Coordinates of C-alpha atoms in Angstrom, one line a residue:
M1 CA 52.2 -24.7 -195.1
A2 CA 50.9 -23.0 -192.2
K3 CA 53.5 -21.7 -189.7
L4 CA 53.4 -24.1 -186.9
N5 CA 55.0 -23.4 -183.3
P6 CA 57.7 -26.2 -183.3
I7 CA 57.2 -26.8 -179.6
K8 CA 54.1 -25.8 -177.7
S9 CA 53.0 -26.2 -174.2
Y10 CA 49.5 -27.3 -173.9
Q11 CA 47.2 -27.6 -170.8
M12 CA 44.2 -29.7 -170.2
W13 CA 40.7 -28.2 -170.5
I14 CA 38.6 -28.9 -167.3
N15 CA 35.5 -27.1 -166.0
G16 CA 35.9 -24.3 -168.6
K17 CA 39.6 -23.6 -167.6
W18 CA 42.9 -24.5 -168.8
V19 CA 44.9 -26.5 -166.1
A20 CA 48.0 -28.4 -165.6
A21 CA 48.2 -31.8 -164.0
L22 CA 48.0 -31.6 -160.3
S23 CA 51.5 -33.4 -160.1
G24 CA 53.0 -31.0 -162.6
A25 CA 54.1 -33.9 -164.9
T26 CA 54.0 -33.5 -168.5
R27 CA 54.7 -35.6 -171.6
E28 CA 56.8 -34.8 -174.7
I29 CA 54.9 -35.3 -178.1
T30 CA 57.0 -36.3 -181.0
D31 CA 56.4 -36.1 -185.1
P32 CA 56.7 -39.9 -185.9
G33 CA 57.8 -38.7 -189.4
N34 CA 61.2 -37.2 -188.1
G35 CA 61.3 -37.4 -184.3
D36 CA 61.2 -33.9 -183.7
L37 CA 59.7 -32.5 -180.5
I38 CA 56.4 -30.8 -181.3
A39 CA 54.7 -30.3 -177.9
R40 CA 54.5 -30.9 -174.2
V41 CA 51.2 -31.9 -172.7
P42 CA 50.1 -32.4 -169.0
E43 CA 50.1 -36.1 -167.7
A44 CA 47.1 -36.7 -166.0
G45 CA 46.6 -39.0 -163.1
P46 CA 43.4 -40.4 -161.4
K47 CA 42.8 -37.2 -159.5
D48 CA 43.1 -34.9 -162.2
V49 CA 40.4 -37.3 -164.1
A50 CA 38.3 -37.2 -160.9
L51 CA 38.1 -33.4 -161.0
A52 CA 37.3 -33.6 -164.4
I53 CA 34.4 -36.3 -164.0
D54 CA 33.4 -34.0 -160.8
A55 CA 32.9 -31.0 -163.3
A56 CA 31.0 -32.9 -165.6
R57 CA 28.8 -34.2 -163.0
Q58 CA 28.0 -30.9 -161.6
A59 CA 27.5 -29.5 -165.3
F60 CA 24.8 -32.2 -166.0
D61 CA 23.1 -32.3 -162.6
A62 CA 22.9 -28.6 -161.6
G63 CA 24.3 -26.9 -164.7
P64 CA 22.4 -24.9 -167.4
W65 CA 23.0 -27.7 -170.1
R66 CA 20.3 -30.0 -169.3
K67 CA 17.7 -26.9 -169.8
T68 CA 19.5 -26.1 -173.1
S69 CA 17.1 -26.6 -175.9
A70 CA 17.8 -29.1 -178.5
L71 CA 17.9 -26.0 -181.1
D72 CA 20.4 -24.3 -179.2
R73 CA 22.7 -27.5 -178.6
G74 CA 22.5 -28.1 -182.4
K75 CA 23.7 -24.4 -182.9
Y76 CA 26.8 -24.9 -180.5
L77 CA 27.5 -27.9 -182.8
F78 CA 27.3 -26.0 -185.9
K79 CA 29.6 -23.2 -184.7
I80 CA 32.3 -26.1 -183.8
A81 CA 32.0 -27.3 -187.4
D82 CA 32.3 -23.8 -188.8
A83 CA 35.4 -23.3 -186.6
I84 CA 37.0 -26.5 -187.5
R85 CA 36.7 -25.6 -191.1
R86 CA 38.2 -22.1 -190.7
E87 CA 41.2 -23.6 -189.3
G88 CA 41.2 -26.9 -191.3
Q89 CA 44.6 -26.5 -192.9
F90 CA 46.3 -25.9 -189.5
L91 CA 44.5 -28.5 -187.8
A92 CA 45.3 -31.0 -190.9
E93 CA 49.0 -30.1 -190.7
L94 CA 49.2 -30.7 -187.1
E95 CA 47.4 -34.0 -187.4
V96 CA 50.1 -35.0 -189.8
R97 CA 53.1 -34.0 -187.4
N98 CA 51.2 -35.8 -184.3
C99 CA 50.4 -39.1 -186.0
G100 CA 52.1 -39.3 -189.2
K101 CA 49.7 -39.8 -192.0
P102 CA 49.8 -38.0 -195.5
L103 CA 48.3 -34.6 -195.6
A104 CA 45.7 -35.6 -198.1
E105 CA 44.3 -38.0 -195.5
A106 CA 44.5 -35.6 -192.7
E107 CA 42.7 -32.9 -194.6
F108 CA 39.9 -35.6 -195.5
D109 CA 39.9 -36.4 -191.5
V110 CA 39.5 -32.7 -190.6
A111 CA 36.7 -32.1 -193.1
D112 CA 35.0 -35.3 -191.9
A113 CA 35.1 -34.3 -188.0
A114 CA 33.4 -30.8 -189.3
N115 CA 30.7 -32.7 -191.2
C116 CA 30.1 -34.9 -188.1
F117 CA 29.7 -32.0 -185.6
E118 CA 27.3 -30.5 -188.6
F119 CA 25.4 -33.7 -188.9
Y120 CA 24.9 -34.1 -185.3
G121 CA 24.1 -30.3 -184.8
G122 CA 20.8 -30.8 -187.3
L123 CA 20.0 -34.0 -185.7
A124 CA 19.6 -32.5 -182.2
T125 CA 16.1 -31.4 -182.9
K126 CA 15.2 -34.7 -184.4
I127 CA 15.2 -36.7 -181.3
H128 CA 11.5 -38.3 -181.2
G129 CA 9.5 -40.1 -178.7
E130 CA 6.3 -42.4 -179.0
T131 CA 2.9 -42.3 -177.9
M132 CA -0.2 -44.8 -177.4
S133 CA -3.6 -44.8 -175.8
V134 CA -4.1 -48.2 -174.7
P135 CA -5.7 -49.2 -172.6
A136 CA -8.8 -46.7 -172.6
N137 CA -8.7 -43.5 -170.5
S138 CA -4.9 -43.5 -170.4
I139 CA -2.0 -42.0 -172.2
S140 CA 1.2 -43.6 -172.4
Y141 CA 4.3 -42.2 -173.9
V142 CA 8.1 -42.6 -174.4
V143 CA 10.6 -40.0 -174.2
R144 CA 14.6 -40.2 -175.1
E145 CA 16.8 -38.3 -172.6
P146 CA 20.6 -37.9 -172.0
V147 CA 22.6 -40.8 -170.4
G148 CA 24.4 -38.3 -168.1
V149 CA 28.3 -38.1 -167.9
C150 CA 30.1 -39.9 -170.8
G151 CA 33.6 -40.9 -170.5
Q152 CA 35.1 -41.3 -173.9
I153 CA 38.6 -42.8 -175.0
I154 CA 39.7 -42.5 -178.3
P155 CA 42.8 -44.0 -180.3
W156 CA 45.7 -42.5 -181.9
N157 CA 45.1 -43.2 -185.6
Y158 CA 42.4 -40.7 -186.3
P159 CA 42.7 -38.2 -183.2
L160 CA 40.4 -35.3 -184.4
M161 CA 37.8 -37.5 -186.3
M162 CA 37.6 -39.9 -183.5
A163 CA 37.0 -36.9 -181.1
A164 CA 34.2 -35.6 -183.3
W165 CA 32.5 -39.2 -183.4
K166 CA 32.4 -39.2 -179.8
L167 CA 31.4 -35.7 -178.8
A168 CA 29.2 -34.8 -181.5
P169 CA 26.4 -37.3 -180.8
A170 CA 26.8 -37.1 -177.0
L171 CA 26.4 -33.3 -176.9
A172 CA 23.4 -33.4 -179.4
A173 CA 21.7 -35.7 -177.1
G174 CA 22.2 -33.4 -174.1
N175 CA 25.2 -35.4 -172.3
V176 CA 28.3 -33.9 -170.9
C177 CA 31.6 -35.5 -171.8
V178 CA 35.0 -36.1 -170.3
L179 CA 37.2 -37.0 -173.5
K180 CA 40.7 -38.8 -173.0
P181 CA 42.7 -38.6 -176.4
S182 CA 45.6 -41.2 -176.8
E183 CA 48.7 -40.2 -174.8
L184 CA 50.4 -40.3 -178.2
T185 CA 48.1 -38.1 -180.1
P186 CA 46.6 -35.6 -178.0
I187 CA 47.3 -32.2 -179.7
T188 CA 44.3 -31.9 -182.1
A189 CA 41.9 -32.8 -179.2
L190 CA 43.2 -29.9 -177.1
E191 CA 43.0 -27.5 -180.0
L192 CA 39.4 -28.9 -180.4
A193 CA 38.9 -27.9 -176.7
R194 CA 40.1 -24.3 -177.7
I195 CA 37.6 -24.2 -180.4
I196 CA 34.9 -25.2 -177.8
E197 CA 36.0 -22.5 -175.4
T198 CA 35.5 -20.1 -178.4
V199 CA 31.8 -21.0 -179.0
G200 CA 31.2 -20.8 -175.4
L201 CA 29.8 -24.1 -174.2
P202 CA 29.0 -23.8 -170.5
P203 CA 31.7 -25.0 -168.1
G204 CA 32.1 -28.7 -167.5
V205 CA 30.1 -29.6 -170.5
V206 CA 33.1 -30.8 -172.4
N207 CA 36.3 -31.7 -170.4
I208 CA 39.6 -33.0 -172.3
I209 CA 42.2 -34.6 -170.3
T210 CA 45.5 -36.0 -171.6
G211 CA 47.4 -38.9 -169.7
P212 CA 48.0 -42.7 -170.2
G213 CA 45.4 -45.5 -170.2
A214 CA 47.0 -46.7 -167.0
G215 CA 45.6 -44.4 -164.3
A216 CA 43.7 -41.8 -166.3
G217 CA 41.9 -44.1 -168.6
E218 CA 41.3 -46.7 -165.9
E219 CA 39.8 -43.9 -163.5
L220 CA 37.4 -42.9 -166.4
A221 CA 36.4 -46.3 -166.8
S222 CA 35.7 -47.2 -163.3
N223 CA 34.6 -44.1 -161.6
P224 CA 30.9 -44.5 -160.3
K225 CA 30.0 -41.0 -161.3
V226 CA 30.3 -41.7 -165.0
D227 CA 27.2 -43.2 -166.7
K228 CA 28.7 -44.5 -169.8
I229 CA 32.0 -45.2 -171.2
A230 CA 32.8 -45.2 -175.0
F231 CA 36.0 -46.5 -176.2
T232 CA 37.7 -47.0 -179.4
G233 CA 41.0 -49.2 -179.6
G234 CA 42.2 -52.6 -179.3
T235 CA 40.1 -55.6 -178.2
V236 CA 42.6 -56.4 -175.1
T237 CA 41.9 -53.1 -173.7
G238 CA 38.3 -53.2 -174.6
R239 CA 37.9 -56.2 -172.3
K240 CA 39.6 -54.5 -169.4
I241 CA 37.1 -51.5 -169.9
M242 CA 34.3 -53.8 -169.8
V243 CA 35.5 -55.3 -166.5
A244 CA 36.2 -51.7 -164.9
A245 CA 32.8 -50.3 -166.2
S246 CA 31.0 -53.2 -164.4
S247 CA 31.7 -51.6 -161.2
N248 CA 28.5 -49.6 -161.6
L249 CA 27.0 -51.3 -164.6
K250 CA 28.0 -48.3 -166.8
K251 CA 26.5 -48.3 -170.5
I252 CA 29.3 -49.0 -172.8
S253 CA 30.1 -48.6 -176.6
L254 CA 33.0 -50.4 -177.7
E255 CA 34.6 -50.2 -181.4
L256 CA 37.3 -52.5 -181.4
G257 CA 39.8 -54.5 -183.7
G258 CA 39.4 -56.3 -187.0
K259 CA 41.1 -58.7 -189.4
N260 CA 38.9 -57.8 -192.4
P261 CA 38.4 -59.9 -195.4
N262 CA 38.7 -58.2 -198.7
I263 CA 37.5 -60.8 -201.4
V264 CA 38.2 -60.6 -205.1
F265 CA 36.5 -62.9 -207.5
A266 CA 37.8 -63.7 -211.1
D267 CA 34.9 -61.7 -212.6
A268 CA 36.0 -58.4 -210.8
D269 CA 36.9 -55.3 -212.5
F270 CA 40.6 -56.2 -212.4
E271 CA 42.3 -52.6 -212.2
A272 CA 39.7 -51.4 -209.6
A273 CA 40.1 -54.3 -207.5
V274 CA 44.0 -54.0 -207.5
D275 CA 43.6 -50.4 -206.7
G276 CA 41.0 -51.1 -203.9
A277 CA 43.2 -53.8 -202.5
L278 CA 46.1 -51.5 -202.2
F279 CA 44.3 -48.9 -200.7
G280 CA 42.1 -50.9 -198.1
A281 CA 45.6 -52.4 -196.8
F282 CA 47.8 -49.3 -196.8
A283 CA 45.7 -46.3 -196.3
N284 CA 46.8 -44.5 -193.2
Q285 CA 49.9 -46.8 -193.1
G286 CA 47.4 -49.8 -192.5
E287 CA 47.0 -48.3 -189.0
V288 CA 43.0 -48.7 -189.4
C289 CA 40.7 -51.0 -187.5
S290 CA 38.7 -51.6 -190.6
A291 CA 41.8 -52.2 -193.0
G292 CA 41.5 -54.7 -195.6
S293 CA 44.5 -56.8 -194.1
R294 CA 43.3 -60.4 -195.4
L295 CA 43.1 -60.2 -199.1
L296 CA 41.3 -63.3 -200.4
I297 CA 41.8 -63.8 -204.3
E298 CA 40.1 -66.6 -206.4
K299 CA 42.9 -68.9 -207.6
S300 CA 42.3 -68.6 -211.3
I301 CA 43.3 -64.8 -211.3
H302 CA 45.8 -65.2 -208.1
A303 CA 49.1 -65.1 -209.9
D304 CA 48.1 -62.4 -212.2
F305 CA 46.6 -60.1 -209.3
V306 CA 49.8 -60.7 -207.0
A307 CA 51.9 -59.5 -209.9
A308 CA 49.9 -56.6 -210.6
L309 CA 49.9 -55.6 -207.0
I310 CA 53.7 -55.7 -206.8
K311 CA 54.2 -53.5 -209.9
K312 CA 51.8 -50.9 -208.6
V313 CA 53.3 -50.9 -204.9
P314 CA 56.1 -48.5 -206.1
R315 CA 53.4 -45.8 -206.6
V316 CA 52.6 -45.8 -203.0
K317 CA 55.2 -43.1 -202.2
L318 CA 56.5 -43.2 -198.7
G319 CA 57.7 -40.0 -196.7
H320 CA 57.2 -37.4 -194.2
G321 CA 53.2 -36.7 -194.3
L322 CA 53.8 -33.1 -195.3
T323 CA 56.0 -33.8 -198.3
P324 CA 54.2 -33.2 -201.6
G325 CA 53.0 -36.6 -203.2
V326 CA 53.3 -38.9 -200.2
K327 CA 50.8 -41.6 -200.1
M328 CA 52.1 -43.4 -196.8
G329 CA 53.6 -41.9 -193.9
A330 CA 55.2 -43.0 -190.6
L331 CA 54.1 -45.5 -188.1
I332 CA 53.0 -44.0 -184.9
S333 CA 55.9 -44.8 -182.9
A334 CA 59.4 -46.7 -182.6
D335 CA 57.6 -49.3 -180.4
H336 CA 54.8 -49.8 -182.9
L337 CA 57.0 -50.1 -185.6
K338 CA 59.1 -52.8 -183.8
K339 CA 55.6 -54.7 -183.1
V340 CA 54.8 -54.8 -186.9
E341 CA 58.4 -55.8 -187.8
N342 CA 58.0 -58.6 -185.5
Y343 CA 54.9 -59.8 -187.2
I344 CA 56.8 -59.7 -190.4
K345 CA 59.5 -62.1 -188.7
I346 CA 56.7 -64.3 -187.5
G347 CA 55.0 -64.4 -191.2
I348 CA 58.3 -65.4 -192.6
S349 CA 58.8 -68.2 -189.8
E350 CA 55.4 -69.5 -190.5
G351 CA 56.1 -70.3 -194.0
A352 CA 54.1 -67.3 -195.7
K353 CA 55.9 -65.9 -198.7
L354 CA 57.2 -62.3 -198.5
V355 CA 56.8 -61.0 -202.0
C356 CA 57.0 -57.2 -201.3
G357 CA 58.4 -54.9 -198.6
G358 CA 59.0 -56.0 -195.2
R359 CA 61.9 -53.5 -194.5
R360 CA 62.7 -50.0 -193.4
P361 CA 63.1 -47.9 -196.4
M362 CA 66.7 -46.5 -197.0
G363 CA 67.6 -42.9 -197.2
A364 CA 68.2 -39.8 -195.0
E365 CA 64.7 -38.8 -195.1
F366 CA 63.6 -41.9 -193.3
E367 CA 66.4 -42.1 -190.7
K368 CA 64.7 -40.4 -187.8
G369 CA 61.1 -41.5 -188.5
N370 CA 59.1 -44.8 -188.0
F371 CA 58.8 -45.8 -191.5
L372 CA 58.3 -49.4 -193.1
E373 CA 57.7 -50.5 -196.7
P374 CA 54.5 -51.5 -197.8
T375 CA 54.6 -55.2 -197.2
I376 CA 52.8 -58.2 -198.8
F377 CA 52.7 -61.8 -197.9
D378 CA 51.6 -64.3 -200.3
H379 CA 50.3 -68.0 -199.8
V380 CA 49.1 -67.3 -196.3
T381 CA 47.0 -69.9 -194.7
P382 CA 44.1 -69.0 -192.4
Q383 CA 45.9 -70.7 -189.6
M384 CA 48.8 -68.4 -189.7
R385 CA 49.1 -65.8 -187.2
V386 CA 49.6 -63.1 -189.8
G387 CA 46.3 -64.1 -191.5
R388 CA 44.5 -64.2 -188.0
E389 CA 45.9 -61.4 -185.7
E390 CA 45.5 -57.6 -186.1
I391 CA 48.9 -56.3 -187.0
F392 CA 47.7 -52.7 -187.4
G393 CA 50.4 -51.7 -190.0
P394 CA 51.2 -51.9 -193.8
V395 CA 51.2 -55.6 -194.1
L396 CA 48.8 -57.3 -196.5
S397 CA 48.2 -61.1 -196.1
I398 CA 47.0 -62.8 -199.2
I399 CA 45.0 -66.1 -198.9
P400 CA 43.9 -67.9 -202.2
F401 CA 40.6 -69.6 -202.5
E402 CA 38.7 -71.9 -205.1
S403 CA 35.2 -71.2 -204.5
E404 CA 32.3 -68.8 -203.1
S405 CA 31.7 -71.1 -200.2
Q406 CA 35.2 -71.3 -199.3
A407 CA 35.8 -67.7 -199.6
I408 CA 32.9 -67.2 -197.1
Q409 CA 34.1 -69.7 -194.9
I410 CA 37.7 -68.0 -194.8
A411 CA 36.1 -64.6 -194.4
N412 CA 34.1 -65.7 -191.2
D413 CA 36.8 -67.7 -189.8
T414 CA 38.1 -65.0 -187.3
E415 CA 37.1 -63.8 -184.0
Y416 CA 36.6 -60.4 -185.3
G417 CA 33.6 -58.9 -187.4
L418 CA 34.3 -55.4 -188.1
A419 CA 34.6 -54.9 -192.0
A420 CA 34.5 -56.8 -195.1
G421 CA 34.9 -56.2 -198.9
V422 CA 33.9 -58.1 -202.2
W423 CA 34.7 -57.4 -205.7
T424 CA 32.8 -58.9 -208.6
K425 CA 30.7 -57.7 -211.4
N426 CA 28.1 -60.4 -210.4
V427 CA 25.8 -58.2 -208.0
N428 CA 23.7 -61.3 -207.1
R429 CA 26.8 -62.9 -206.0
G430 CA 28.3 -59.7 -204.5
L431 CA 25.1 -59.3 -202.3
R432 CA 24.9 -63.0 -201.5
V433 CA 28.5 -63.1 -200.2
I434 CA 28.2 -60.1 -198.1
H435 CA 24.9 -61.2 -196.4
S436 CA 26.7 -64.3 -195.6
I437 CA 29.7 -62.7 -194.0
R438 CA 29.3 -61.8 -190.1
A439 CA 30.6 -58.0 -190.1
G440 CA 29.1 -54.9 -189.5
I441 CA 30.6 -52.5 -192.3
T442 CA 30.6 -54.0 -195.8
W443 CA 31.6 -52.7 -199.3
L444 CA 31.0 -54.2 -202.7
N445 CA 33.3 -53.0 -205.5
T446 CA 35.0 -50.4 -203.2
Y447 CA 36.8 -50.2 -199.7
H448 CA 37.1 -47.8 -196.9
P449 CA 34.4 -45.1 -197.8
T450 CA 32.9 -44.0 -194.4
F451 CA 29.7 -41.7 -194.0
N452 CA 28.6 -39.8 -191.2
E453 CA 24.9 -40.8 -191.7
M454 CA 25.5 -44.5 -191.6
P455 CA 26.2 -46.7 -188.5
W456 CA 29.6 -47.9 -187.7
G457 CA 30.5 -50.9 -185.6
G458 CA 31.3 -54.6 -185.6
Y459 CA 30.0 -58.0 -184.8
K460 CA 31.8 -60.5 -182.5
Q461 CA 35.0 -59.5 -180.7
S462 CA 35.1 -56.2 -182.9
G463 CA 32.7 -54.4 -180.3
I464 CA 29.6 -53.5 -178.8
G465 CA 26.9 -51.0 -180.2
R466 CA 27.3 -48.6 -183.1
E467 CA 28.6 -45.1 -183.9
L468 CA 27.7 -42.5 -186.4
G469 CA 24.2 -42.0 -188.0
L470 CA 20.8 -42.4 -186.1
H471 CA 22.5 -45.3 -184.0
G472 CA 25.2 -43.1 -183.0
I473 CA 23.0 -40.7 -181.0
E474 CA 20.7 -43.7 -179.8
A475 CA 23.7 -44.7 -177.8
Y476 CA 23.8 -41.5 -176.0
L477 CA 20.0 -41.7 -174.9
E478 CA 18.0 -43.3 -172.2
I479 CA 14.3 -44.5 -172.9
K480 CA 11.7 -43.4 -170.3
Q481 CA 8.2 -44.5 -170.2
V482 CA 5.6 -42.3 -169.1
N483 CA 1.9 -43.1 -168.0
I484 CA -0.9 -40.9 -167.4
N485 CA -4.3 -42.2 -166.1
L486 CA -7.3 -40.0 -167.5
D487 CA -9.7 -42.0 -165.3
E488 CA -10.4 -40.3 -161.9
T489 CA -12.3 -43.3 -160.5
P490 CA -10.6 -45.3 -158.0
I491 CA -9.2 -48.5 -159.1
G492 CA -11.1 -50.4 -156.3
W493 CA -8.6 -53.1 -155.9
Y494 CA -8.9 -53.2 -152.1

């Protein structure tokens, strides 16, 4: 394990300089697995955010970034990717200590962040336009240009990876950014700022501020000098950001919540589906917008499948994310733990059958952390709150179904439309069901794989727009029409 400074004081990265908050206020950052104090970071207010926005505005309007070639923009991103890989183990362990997840998952997240910067580094030179020559004696063409100043707000469940998802496409397209990580998990974003400093990005191109949504996030979403706001997080906050962004009709990208169905048919590969259901529900402690938190099981295998799930749950080893063999870590905070526990109480009161977990684990290693056992409710109905509302924790709600049409109806009976999974050996049925489900990310006979090359986002109240892939860079581009008249003869209109 890398030697990590137990308590480090950070500063924000604004206009190519490390700065404290104007007020001098700081926030203490703790390890959710044991409560240890690990860092102090500035607590930015609206004036700090305004300074970062002004720096970005200046960098875009008058700085060298707009004149930097696409080839050179890509080279910067390649350098960032290489630096992330060189420091991968350090960053992964820091991610564990900041947000609680197991080390194996954090290592994957860091690798994915590096791959994301590399993917968009290559894509920077692939931004193409269009041409046409109608009517006669004219040429018209389309160019794609950067949006401008992009405000970006990311959540606490995938801090470094979400920073990459936001920054990489925006920079590849030629934009400048003000990134605000969650006030709970800012550390790896600030370490990313250090990496950005070392690769020599011009001042103001990337600014990373730390502070709460109230004040810092609100200023970023409402400030008229910001051209676009991109947000990943809860649907309630997403609505507030839409309202704030309307002040100057900012472009918006929103990746929001989900209550995602994972459907298992009787003809599925039984063992693979059991593994997939557990991983879909309990990966990253269930703190995943795309978690398969609604497990729909065909009635003919329902009892056997639930029994198999319960038998395998003890393999989900619980503990601090840096402990070898741990498969599920701590929840992000004591407040969030209480919120999830309240949903467990709600499920019991609604009449769902608690068949597994639902308690804080016993033992000295768990006393100071925000730990919760993997929890499974059976015989959930689609009307129950535990079957409808996003819990964002290790709570799986099982809903039996009798027919394909009923499974589709239950799957679509939600305000969300982010993700869905289907398990069946009948490929025709699998594709038929997937095409009937209103969700933006779907899997057949697997759950959770994510690719930088493919679009990510949802239907309905799960968001607006897409991240990743070609769609991710399109979200950071404006389209300009240019018309050239080749006929020098006056039009003779008057």
